Coordinates of C-alpha atoms in Angstrom, one line a residue:
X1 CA 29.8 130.8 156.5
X2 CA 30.6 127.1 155.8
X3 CA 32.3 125.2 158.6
X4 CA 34.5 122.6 157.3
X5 CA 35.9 119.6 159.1
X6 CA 38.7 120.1 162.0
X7 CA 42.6 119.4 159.7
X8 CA 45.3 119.0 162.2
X9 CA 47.2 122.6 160.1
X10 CA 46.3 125.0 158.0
X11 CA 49.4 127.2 155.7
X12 CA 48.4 130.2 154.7
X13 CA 50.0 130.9 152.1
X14 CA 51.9 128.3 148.9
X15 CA 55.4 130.6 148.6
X16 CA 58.2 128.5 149.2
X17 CA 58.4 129.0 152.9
X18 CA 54.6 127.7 153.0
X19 CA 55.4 125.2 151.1
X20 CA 58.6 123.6 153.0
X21 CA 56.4 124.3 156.0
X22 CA 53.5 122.4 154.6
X23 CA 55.7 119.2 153.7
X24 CA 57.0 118.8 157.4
X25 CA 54.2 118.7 158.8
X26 CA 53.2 116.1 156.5
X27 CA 56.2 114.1 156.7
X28 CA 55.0 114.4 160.5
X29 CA 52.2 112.5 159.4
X30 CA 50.2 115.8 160.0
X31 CA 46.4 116.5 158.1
X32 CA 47.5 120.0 156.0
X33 CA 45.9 122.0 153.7
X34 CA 47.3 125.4 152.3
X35 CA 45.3 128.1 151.0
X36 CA 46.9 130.5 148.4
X37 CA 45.2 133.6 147.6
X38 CA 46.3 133.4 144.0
X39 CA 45.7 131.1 141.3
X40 CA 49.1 129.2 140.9
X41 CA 51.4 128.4 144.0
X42 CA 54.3 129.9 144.2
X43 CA 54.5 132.9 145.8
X44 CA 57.3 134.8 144.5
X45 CA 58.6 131.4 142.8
X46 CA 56.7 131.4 139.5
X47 CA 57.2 131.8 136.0
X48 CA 54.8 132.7 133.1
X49 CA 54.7 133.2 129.0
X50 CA 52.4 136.5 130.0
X51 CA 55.6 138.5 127.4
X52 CA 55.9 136.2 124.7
X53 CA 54.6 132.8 124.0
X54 CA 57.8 131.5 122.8
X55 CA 59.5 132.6 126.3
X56 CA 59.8 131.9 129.7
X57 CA 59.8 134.8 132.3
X58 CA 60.4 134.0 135.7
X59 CA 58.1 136.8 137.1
X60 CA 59.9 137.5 140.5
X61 CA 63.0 135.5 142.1
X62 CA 65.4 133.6 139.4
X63 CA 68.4 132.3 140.7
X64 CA 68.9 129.9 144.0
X65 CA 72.1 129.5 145.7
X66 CA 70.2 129.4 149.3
X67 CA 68.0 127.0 148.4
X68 CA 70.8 124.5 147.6
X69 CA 72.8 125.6 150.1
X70 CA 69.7 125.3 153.0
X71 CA 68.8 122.3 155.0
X72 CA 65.7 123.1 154.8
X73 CA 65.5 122.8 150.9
X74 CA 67.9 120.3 150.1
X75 CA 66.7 117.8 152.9
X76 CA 63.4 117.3 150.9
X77 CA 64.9 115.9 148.2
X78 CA 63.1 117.5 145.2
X79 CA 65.4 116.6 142.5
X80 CA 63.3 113.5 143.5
X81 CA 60.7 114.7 142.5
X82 CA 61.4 116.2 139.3
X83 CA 63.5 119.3 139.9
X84 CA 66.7 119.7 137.7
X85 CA 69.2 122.4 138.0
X86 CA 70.9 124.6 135.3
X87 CA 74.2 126.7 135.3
X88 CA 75.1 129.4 133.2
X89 CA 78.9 129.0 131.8
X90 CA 79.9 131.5 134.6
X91 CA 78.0 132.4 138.2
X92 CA 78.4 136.3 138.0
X93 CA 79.8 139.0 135.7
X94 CA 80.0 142.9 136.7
X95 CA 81.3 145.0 133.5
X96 CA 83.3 148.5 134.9
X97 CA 85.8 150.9 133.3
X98 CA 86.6 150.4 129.7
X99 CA 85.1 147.2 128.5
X100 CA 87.1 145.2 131.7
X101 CA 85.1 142.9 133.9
X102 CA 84.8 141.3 137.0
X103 CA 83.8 137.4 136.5
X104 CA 82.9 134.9 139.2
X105 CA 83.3 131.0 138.1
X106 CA 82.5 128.3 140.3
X107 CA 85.5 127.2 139.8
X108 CA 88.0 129.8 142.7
X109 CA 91.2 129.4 140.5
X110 CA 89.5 130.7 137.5
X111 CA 88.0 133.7 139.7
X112 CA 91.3 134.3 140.9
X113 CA 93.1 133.9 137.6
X114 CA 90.7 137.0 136.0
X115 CA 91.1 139.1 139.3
X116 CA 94.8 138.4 139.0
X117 CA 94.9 140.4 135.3
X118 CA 93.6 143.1 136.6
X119 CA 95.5 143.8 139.4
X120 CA 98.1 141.2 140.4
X121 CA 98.0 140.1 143.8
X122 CA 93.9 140.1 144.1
X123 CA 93.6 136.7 142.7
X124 CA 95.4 135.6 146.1
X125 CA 93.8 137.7 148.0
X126 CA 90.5 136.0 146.8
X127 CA 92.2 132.6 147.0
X128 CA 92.3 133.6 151.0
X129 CA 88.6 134.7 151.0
X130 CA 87.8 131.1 149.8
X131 CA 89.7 129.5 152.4
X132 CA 88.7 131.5 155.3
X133 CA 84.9 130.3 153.7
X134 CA 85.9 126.5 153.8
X135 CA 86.3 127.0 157.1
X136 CA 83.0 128.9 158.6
X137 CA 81.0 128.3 155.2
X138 CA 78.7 125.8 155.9
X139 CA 78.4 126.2 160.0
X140 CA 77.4 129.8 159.3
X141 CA 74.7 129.1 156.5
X142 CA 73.7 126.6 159.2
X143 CA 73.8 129.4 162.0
X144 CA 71.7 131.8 159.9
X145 CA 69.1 130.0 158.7
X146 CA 68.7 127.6 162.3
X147 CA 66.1 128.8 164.9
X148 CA 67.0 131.3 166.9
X149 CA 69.8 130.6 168.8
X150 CA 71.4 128.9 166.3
X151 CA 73.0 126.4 169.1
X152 CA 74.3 124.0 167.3
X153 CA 75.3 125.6 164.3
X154 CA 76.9 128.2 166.7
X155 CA 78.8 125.2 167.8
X156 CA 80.6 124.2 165.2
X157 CA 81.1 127.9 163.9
X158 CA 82.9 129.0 166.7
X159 CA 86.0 126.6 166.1
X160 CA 86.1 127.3 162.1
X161 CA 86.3 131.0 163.1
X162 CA 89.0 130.3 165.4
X163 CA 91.0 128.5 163.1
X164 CA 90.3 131.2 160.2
X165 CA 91.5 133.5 161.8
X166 CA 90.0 134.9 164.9
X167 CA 89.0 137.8 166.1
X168 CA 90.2 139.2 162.7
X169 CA 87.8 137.3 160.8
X170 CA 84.8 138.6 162.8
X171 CA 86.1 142.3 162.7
X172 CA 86.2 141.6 158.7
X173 CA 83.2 140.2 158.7
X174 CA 81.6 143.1 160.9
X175 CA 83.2 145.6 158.0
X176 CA 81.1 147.2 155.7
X177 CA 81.5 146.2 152.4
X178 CA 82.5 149.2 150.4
X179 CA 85.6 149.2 153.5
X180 CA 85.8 146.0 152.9
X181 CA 86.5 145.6 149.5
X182 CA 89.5 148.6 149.8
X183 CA 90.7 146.4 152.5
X184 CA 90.9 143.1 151.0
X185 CA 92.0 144.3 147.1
X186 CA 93.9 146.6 145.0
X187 CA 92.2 146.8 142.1
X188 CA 88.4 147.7 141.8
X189 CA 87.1 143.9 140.5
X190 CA 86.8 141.9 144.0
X191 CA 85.4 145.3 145.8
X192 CA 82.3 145.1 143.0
X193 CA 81.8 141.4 143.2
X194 CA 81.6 141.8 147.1
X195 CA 79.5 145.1 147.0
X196 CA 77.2 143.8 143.7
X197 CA 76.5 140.6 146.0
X198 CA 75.8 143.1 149.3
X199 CA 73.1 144.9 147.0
X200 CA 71.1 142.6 146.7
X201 CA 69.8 143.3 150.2
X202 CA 68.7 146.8 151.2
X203 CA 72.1 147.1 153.5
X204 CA 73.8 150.6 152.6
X205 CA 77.1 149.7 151.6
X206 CA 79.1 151.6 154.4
X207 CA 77.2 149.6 157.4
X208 CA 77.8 146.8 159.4
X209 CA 76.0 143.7 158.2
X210 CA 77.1 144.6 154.6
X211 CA 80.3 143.3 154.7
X212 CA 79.1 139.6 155.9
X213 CA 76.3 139.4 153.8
X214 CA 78.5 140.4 150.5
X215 CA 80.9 137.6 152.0
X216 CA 78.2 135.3 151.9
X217 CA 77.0 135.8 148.8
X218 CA 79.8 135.9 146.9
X219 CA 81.0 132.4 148.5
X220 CA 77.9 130.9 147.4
X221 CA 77.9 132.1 144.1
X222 CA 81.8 130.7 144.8
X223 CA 80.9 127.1 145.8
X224 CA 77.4 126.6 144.8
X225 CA 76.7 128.7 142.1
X226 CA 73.5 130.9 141.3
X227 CA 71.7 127.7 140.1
X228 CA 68.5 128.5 138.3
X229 CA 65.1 125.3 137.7
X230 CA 65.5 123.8 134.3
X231 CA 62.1 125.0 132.7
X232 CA 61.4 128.2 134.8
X233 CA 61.2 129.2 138.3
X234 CA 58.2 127.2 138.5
X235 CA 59.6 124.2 138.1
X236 CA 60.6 124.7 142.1
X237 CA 57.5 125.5 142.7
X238 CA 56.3 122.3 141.3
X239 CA 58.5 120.0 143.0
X240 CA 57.3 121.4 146.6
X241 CA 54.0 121.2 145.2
X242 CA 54.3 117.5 144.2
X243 CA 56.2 116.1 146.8
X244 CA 53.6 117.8 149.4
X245 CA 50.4 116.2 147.5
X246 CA 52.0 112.8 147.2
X247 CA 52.3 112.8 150.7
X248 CA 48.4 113.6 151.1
X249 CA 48.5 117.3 151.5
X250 CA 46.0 119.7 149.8
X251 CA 46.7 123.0 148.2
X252 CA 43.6 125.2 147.5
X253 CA 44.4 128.3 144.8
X254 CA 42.3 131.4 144.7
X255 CA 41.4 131.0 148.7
X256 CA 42.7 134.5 150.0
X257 CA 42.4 134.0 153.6
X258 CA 40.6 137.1 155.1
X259 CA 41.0 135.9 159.3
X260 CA 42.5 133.7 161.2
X261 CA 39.8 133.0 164.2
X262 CA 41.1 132.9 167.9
X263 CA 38.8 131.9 170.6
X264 CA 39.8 131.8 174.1
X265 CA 43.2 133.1 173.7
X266 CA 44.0 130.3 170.8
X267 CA 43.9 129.7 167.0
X268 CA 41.1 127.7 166.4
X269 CA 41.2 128.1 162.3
X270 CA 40.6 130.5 159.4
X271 CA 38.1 132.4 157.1
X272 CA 38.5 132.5 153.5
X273 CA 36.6 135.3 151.7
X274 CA 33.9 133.3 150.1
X275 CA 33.6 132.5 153.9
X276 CA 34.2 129.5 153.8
X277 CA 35.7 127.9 157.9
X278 CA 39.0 125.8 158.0
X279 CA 39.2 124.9 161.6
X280 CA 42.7 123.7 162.7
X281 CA 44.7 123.6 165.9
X282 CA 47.8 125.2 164.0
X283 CA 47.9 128.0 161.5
X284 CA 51.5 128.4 160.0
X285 CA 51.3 132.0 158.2
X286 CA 53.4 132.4 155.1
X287 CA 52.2 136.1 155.3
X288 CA 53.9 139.4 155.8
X289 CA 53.9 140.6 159.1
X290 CA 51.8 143.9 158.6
X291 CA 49.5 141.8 156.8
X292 CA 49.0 139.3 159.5
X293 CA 49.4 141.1 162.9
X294 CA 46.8 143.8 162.9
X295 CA 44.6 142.6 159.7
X296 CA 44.8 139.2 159.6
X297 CA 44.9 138.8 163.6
X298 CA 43.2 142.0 164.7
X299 CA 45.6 144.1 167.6
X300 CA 42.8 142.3 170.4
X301 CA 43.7 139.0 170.2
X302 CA 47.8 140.0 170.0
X303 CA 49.8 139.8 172.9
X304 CA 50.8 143.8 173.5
X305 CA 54.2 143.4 172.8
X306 CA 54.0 142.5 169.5
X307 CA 51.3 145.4 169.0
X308 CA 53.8 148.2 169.7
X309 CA 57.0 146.3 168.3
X310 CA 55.0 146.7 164.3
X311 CA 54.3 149.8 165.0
X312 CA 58.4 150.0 164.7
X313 CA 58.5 147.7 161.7
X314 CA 60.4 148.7 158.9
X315 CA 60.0 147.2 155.0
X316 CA 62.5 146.8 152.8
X317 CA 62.3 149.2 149.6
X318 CA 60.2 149.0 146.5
X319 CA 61.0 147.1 143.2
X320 CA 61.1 147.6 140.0
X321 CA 61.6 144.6 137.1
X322 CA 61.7 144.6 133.4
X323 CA 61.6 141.7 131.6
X324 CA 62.6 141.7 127.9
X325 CA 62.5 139.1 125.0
X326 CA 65.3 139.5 122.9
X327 CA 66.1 138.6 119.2
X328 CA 69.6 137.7 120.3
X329 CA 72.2 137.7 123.0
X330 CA 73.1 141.2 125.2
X331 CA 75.6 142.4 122.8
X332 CA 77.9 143.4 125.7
X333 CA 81.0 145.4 125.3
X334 CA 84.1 143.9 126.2
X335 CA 82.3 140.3 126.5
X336 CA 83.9 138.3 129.1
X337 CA 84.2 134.6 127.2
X338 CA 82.1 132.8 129.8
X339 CA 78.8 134.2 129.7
X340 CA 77.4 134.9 133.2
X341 CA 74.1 134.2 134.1
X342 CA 73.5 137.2 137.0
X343 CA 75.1 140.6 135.3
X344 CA 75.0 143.4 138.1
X345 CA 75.6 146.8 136.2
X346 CA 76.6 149.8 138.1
X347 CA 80.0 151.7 137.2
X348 CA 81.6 151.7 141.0
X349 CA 81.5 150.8 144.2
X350 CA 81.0 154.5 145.6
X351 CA 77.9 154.9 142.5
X352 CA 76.3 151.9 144.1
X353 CA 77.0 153.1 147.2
X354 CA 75.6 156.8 146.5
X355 CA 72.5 155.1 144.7
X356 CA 71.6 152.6 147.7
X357 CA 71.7 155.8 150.2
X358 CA 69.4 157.5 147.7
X359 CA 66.8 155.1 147.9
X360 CA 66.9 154.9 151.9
X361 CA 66.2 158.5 151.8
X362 CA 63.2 158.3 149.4
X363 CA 65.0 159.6 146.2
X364 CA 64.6 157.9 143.3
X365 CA 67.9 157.0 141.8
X366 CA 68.9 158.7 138.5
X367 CA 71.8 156.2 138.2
X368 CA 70.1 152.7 139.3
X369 CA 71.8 149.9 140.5
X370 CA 70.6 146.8 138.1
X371 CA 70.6 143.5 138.9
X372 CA 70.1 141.3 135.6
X373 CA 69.3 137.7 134.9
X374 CA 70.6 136.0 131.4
X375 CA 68.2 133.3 131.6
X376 CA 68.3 131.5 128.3
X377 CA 72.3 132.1 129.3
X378 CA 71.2 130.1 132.1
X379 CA 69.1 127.6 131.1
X380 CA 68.5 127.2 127.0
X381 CA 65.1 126.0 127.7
X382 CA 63.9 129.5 128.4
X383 CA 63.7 130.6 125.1
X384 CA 64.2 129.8 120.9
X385 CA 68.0 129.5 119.8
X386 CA 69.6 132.7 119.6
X387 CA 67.8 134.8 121.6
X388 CA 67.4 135.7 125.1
X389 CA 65.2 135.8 128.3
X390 CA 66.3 138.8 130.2
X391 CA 64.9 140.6 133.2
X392 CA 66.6 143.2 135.0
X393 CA 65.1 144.6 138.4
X394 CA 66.4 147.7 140.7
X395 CA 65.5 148.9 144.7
X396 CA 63.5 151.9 144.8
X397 CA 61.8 153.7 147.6
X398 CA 58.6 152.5 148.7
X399 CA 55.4 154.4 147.0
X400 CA 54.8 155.9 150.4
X401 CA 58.2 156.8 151.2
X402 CA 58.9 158.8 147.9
X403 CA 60.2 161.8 148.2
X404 CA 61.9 163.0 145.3
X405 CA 63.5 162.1 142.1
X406 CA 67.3 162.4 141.0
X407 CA 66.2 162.3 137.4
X408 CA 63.4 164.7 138.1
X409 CA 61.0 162.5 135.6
X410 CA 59.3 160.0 138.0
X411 CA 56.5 161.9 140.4
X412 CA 56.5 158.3 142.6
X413 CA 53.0 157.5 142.0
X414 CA 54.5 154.5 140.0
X415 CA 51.5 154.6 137.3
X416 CA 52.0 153.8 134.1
X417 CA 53.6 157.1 132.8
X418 CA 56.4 156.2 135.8
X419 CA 57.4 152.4 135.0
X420 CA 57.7 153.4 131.6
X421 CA 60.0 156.4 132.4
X422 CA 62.2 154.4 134.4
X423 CA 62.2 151.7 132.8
X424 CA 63.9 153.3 130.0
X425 CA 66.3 154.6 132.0
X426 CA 67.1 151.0 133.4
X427 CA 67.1 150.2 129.6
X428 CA 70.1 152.9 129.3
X429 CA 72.3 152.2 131.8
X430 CA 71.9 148.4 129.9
X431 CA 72.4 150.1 126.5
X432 CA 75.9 151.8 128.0
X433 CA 77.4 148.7 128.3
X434 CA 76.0 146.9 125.9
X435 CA 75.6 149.1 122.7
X436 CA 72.3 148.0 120.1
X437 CA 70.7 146.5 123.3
X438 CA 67.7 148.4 122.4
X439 CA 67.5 147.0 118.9
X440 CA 67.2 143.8 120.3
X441 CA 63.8 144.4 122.3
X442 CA 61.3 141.9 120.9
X443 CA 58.8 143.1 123.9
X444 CA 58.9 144.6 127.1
X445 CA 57.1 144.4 130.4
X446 CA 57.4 146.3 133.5
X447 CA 56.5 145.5 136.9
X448 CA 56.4 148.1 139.6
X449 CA 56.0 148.2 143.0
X450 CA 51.7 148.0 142.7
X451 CA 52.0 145.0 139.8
X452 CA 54.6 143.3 142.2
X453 CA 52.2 143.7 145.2
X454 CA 48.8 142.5 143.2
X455 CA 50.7 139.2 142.5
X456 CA 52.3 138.4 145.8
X457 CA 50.5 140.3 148.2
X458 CA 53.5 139.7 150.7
X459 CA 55.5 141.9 148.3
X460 CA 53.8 145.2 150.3
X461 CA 54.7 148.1 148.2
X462 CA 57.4 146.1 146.1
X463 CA 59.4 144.6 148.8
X464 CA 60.8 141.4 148.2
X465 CA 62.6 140.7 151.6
X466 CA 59.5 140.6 153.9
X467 CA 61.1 143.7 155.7
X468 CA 64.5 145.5 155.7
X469 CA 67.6 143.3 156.1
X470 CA 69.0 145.6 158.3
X471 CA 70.5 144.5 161.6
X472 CA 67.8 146.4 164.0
X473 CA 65.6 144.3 162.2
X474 CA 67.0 141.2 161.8
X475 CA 68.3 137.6 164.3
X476 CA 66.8 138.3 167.9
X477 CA 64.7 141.7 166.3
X478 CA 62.9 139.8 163.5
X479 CA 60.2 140.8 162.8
X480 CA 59.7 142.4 166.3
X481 CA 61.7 142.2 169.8
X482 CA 58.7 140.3 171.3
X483 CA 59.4 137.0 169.2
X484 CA 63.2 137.1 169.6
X485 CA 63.5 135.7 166.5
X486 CA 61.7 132.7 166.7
X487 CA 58.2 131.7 164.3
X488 CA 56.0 131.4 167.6
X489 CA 54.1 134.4 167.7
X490 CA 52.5 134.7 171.5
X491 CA 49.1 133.4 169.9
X492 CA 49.1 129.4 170.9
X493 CA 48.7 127.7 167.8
X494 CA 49.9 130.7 165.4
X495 CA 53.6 130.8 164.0
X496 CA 55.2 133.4 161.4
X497 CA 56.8 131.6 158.6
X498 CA 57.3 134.1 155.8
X499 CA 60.1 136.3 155.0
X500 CA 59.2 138.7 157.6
X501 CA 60.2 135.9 160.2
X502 CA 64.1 135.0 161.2
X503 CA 66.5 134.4 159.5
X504 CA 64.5 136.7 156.5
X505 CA 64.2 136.9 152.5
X506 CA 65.9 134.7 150.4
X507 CA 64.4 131.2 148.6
X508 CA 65.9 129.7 151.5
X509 CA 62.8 127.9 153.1
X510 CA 64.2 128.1 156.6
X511 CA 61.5 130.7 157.6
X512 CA 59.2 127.9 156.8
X513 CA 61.2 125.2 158.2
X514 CA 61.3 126.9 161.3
X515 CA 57.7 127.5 161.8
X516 CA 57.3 123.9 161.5
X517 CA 59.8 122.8 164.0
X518 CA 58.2 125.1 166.3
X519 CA 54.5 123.7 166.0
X520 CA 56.0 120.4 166.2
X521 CA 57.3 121.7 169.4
X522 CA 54.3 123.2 171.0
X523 CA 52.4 119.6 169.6
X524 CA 54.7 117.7 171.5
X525 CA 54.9 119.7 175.0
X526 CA 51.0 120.1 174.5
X527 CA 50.4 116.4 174.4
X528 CA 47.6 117.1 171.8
X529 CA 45.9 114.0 170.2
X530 CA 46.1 114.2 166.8
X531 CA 44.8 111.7 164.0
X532 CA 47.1 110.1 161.4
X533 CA 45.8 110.1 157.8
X534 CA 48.3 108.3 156.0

């Protein structure tokens, strides 16, 4: 083992929440150096030509309305540092029925005008949606992403709810989403946008904590858009990258941290496997929490609260995504005018709802809920003129949890044989709305819950949300009671500031940004000396 000299923190990990955490503490005038077990930073920010030379893939997360809507993002400035953002012509398009569709525009009167065709009196009834958002929009964003308690944030939210509304307001808000919809609309369009927006957590649709977070999604998609880096996901990646090393900060690629050393009750540094020593007096761990309490931190050096609360700790479900290159546009049936960049595909809210319940009981669904992403829609840098970067990914249970099949084709060993089985039936529930898709396929990849893992290794079995989203998991619970919902972790010197950490998954940063604070925090009551580099 080499032991190197003493850096003031070390990230674990170059994801996005490593990476705002890394850039605080440099801005601090902290010594930092992340280590990323991969070759490229990024985490699940990254984007490759691995299909086709001539086209971008963003090979997990593509669009970003948190991360322009976070404080934590948008207060490091990285349009400074070369990141540009690109819109599709419209935020959000779900096709239903016969060729109608439900379209979301960043502009509410053009929402409410196509909601209003369909069923008159729903474009209002949005126009009220938006309204009662002006009011608790950006206190709440503030309020879920904060530390826990949100103090401030709670604050300023408790008078916008007051004036929206009241007690009515947080009853709606408390509503799950496939009540809510029936509540707030007569026709089936603003139900789907709110229950499309709700999927893409791992909420069923008929619980509490759907309702808000379809709320929440919708209004950003409302007032911010789903913007998406001009270039690739990558380009995000980039800009946290450069604005960290121009600050002094070192990122080391294809380091896979194998332990984090604690001596006398403290974090005293890491081991890489080639063995080579980092020793620092803070260790922020972009990591997934069964990955770091328990391997990375072995159960003896945890305080025993923690210990039993992951024995409780619940992922979210697998993933599957297929990425296509396309010889032209999704021929879509019915096609909506303003091309949307995010296309959610399922044929009701009950289906969705049905489908989302099957996965939580460790079915496979034989009707999958698709989320798709129209990226040369998006941004026409993606790909040549004419054709079209398209990914479409679905929630399925994880590869231990598989019980069953609906479709009785997949045996949930998620080989080969099973990607390619269901992809192709992701690839026809795309070709039922949008006959001679199939003749379109240029090439075809398929990443399943394994592939996703042996890229990110914080995507355990194919979840993306560091753990379920569900609220005996999440605020005060995340990732376990003991932490009440805060990065410090009971270890002096560790903090948790991955997905699996308050306020959860999302390109947010604020799990990060939190875990930065907090060290901050301990530095500062601790009194340590530290040295200043820059």
């Amino acid at each position: 083992m080499t032991a190197g000299r003493r850096h003031d923190a070390i990230v674990i990990g170059a994801g996005p929440n490593g990476l705002v955490a890394a850039n605080m503490l440099a801005d601090a005038g902290w010594d930092v150096v992340v280590l990323e077990a991969q070759s490229t930073p990024g985490g699940a920010v990254r984007s490759d030509r691995e299909l086709h030379p001539d086209f971008v893939h963003d090979t997990f997360s593509a669009f970003y309305p948190l991360a322009v809507a976070s404080r934590a993002m948008t207060s490091l400035r990285l349009e400074d540092h070369g990141l540009a953002w690109e819109h599709a012509p419209a935020v959000l398009g779900h096709p239903f029925g016969d060729g109608q569709w439900a379209v979301l525009h960043r502009d509410r009167d053009l929402t409410a005008a196509g909601l209003d065709a369909l069923h008159a009196g729903d474009g209002d009834a949005w126009l009220d949606l938006c309204r009662t958002w002006d009011r608790i929009g950006e206190p709440m964003v503030d309020a879920l992403t904060s530390p826990f308690p949100p103090v401030r944030a709670g604050a300023r939210l408790l008078p916008g709810l007051a004036r929206a509304g009241g007690l009515d307001t947080v009853r709606r808000l408390a509503t799950p989403v496939s009540s809510l919809g029936r509540e707030l609309f007569g026709g089936p369009a603003g139900a789907l946008l709110l229950a499309g927006n709700a999927g893409h957590a791992d909420f069923p649709l008929d619980s509490p904590g759907s309702g808000v977070f379809g709320v929440l999604m919708s209004m950003l998609g409302q007032t911010v858009g789903f913007p998406v880096p001009r270039g690739g996901a990558q380009a995000l990646t980039d800009a946290l990258v450069t604005r960290f090393t121009r600050l002094g900060g070192r990122i080391e690629t294809d380091a896979p941290v194998t332990r984090v050393v604690v001596r006398d009750g403290a974090v005293t540094g890491v081991v890489t496997r080639d063995g080579e020593s980092y020793d620092a007096r803070v260790v922020v761990a972009d990591v997934a929490a069964p990955r770091l309490f328990g391997e990375l931190v072995g159960e003896e050096d945890l305080p025993a609260r923690v210990v039993r609360g992951m024995r409780d700790f619940e992922l979210d479900p697998g993933t599957v995504k297929v990425d296509w290159a396309l010889t032209g546009p999704v021929p879509w049936a019915g096609n909506p005018g303003a091309a949307p960049g995010t296309v959610h595909i399922a044929d009701s809210v009950e289906e969705m709802t049905q489908t989302l319940a099957q996965v939580a009981s460790g079915v496979v669904p034989d009707r999958p809920f698709l989320l798709t992403g129209q990226m040369t829609t998006s941004d026409s840098t993606r790909s040549p003129s004419g054709t079209e970067s398209f990914w479409a990914y679905t929630h399925v249970p994880q590869p231990s949890a598989t019980r069953g099949d609906a479709g009785d084709e997949v045996t949930g060993r998620w080989d080969h044989d099973d990607l390619e089985r269901f992809a192709d039936r992701m690839q026809a529930r795309i070709e039922a709305r949008a006959p001679g898709f199939g003749s379109l396929v240029g090439a075809r990849r398929v990443l399943g819950p394994h592939e996703l893992e042996a890229r990110n290794a914080n995507l355990v079995g194919g979840a993306v949300n560091g753990g379920t989203s569900q609220l005996h998991q999440e605020l005060v619970f995340r990732p376990v009671p003991a932490m009440r919902g805060r990065a410090a972790t009971g270890v002096p010197g560790l903090f948790l500031g991955s997905a699996s950490a308050h306020p959860g998954g999302g390109v947010h940063g604020a799990a990060g940004a939190n875990a930065a604070r907090a060290a901050l925090w301990q530095h500062r009551l601790r009194a340590l000396p530290r040295r200043r580099t820059r």
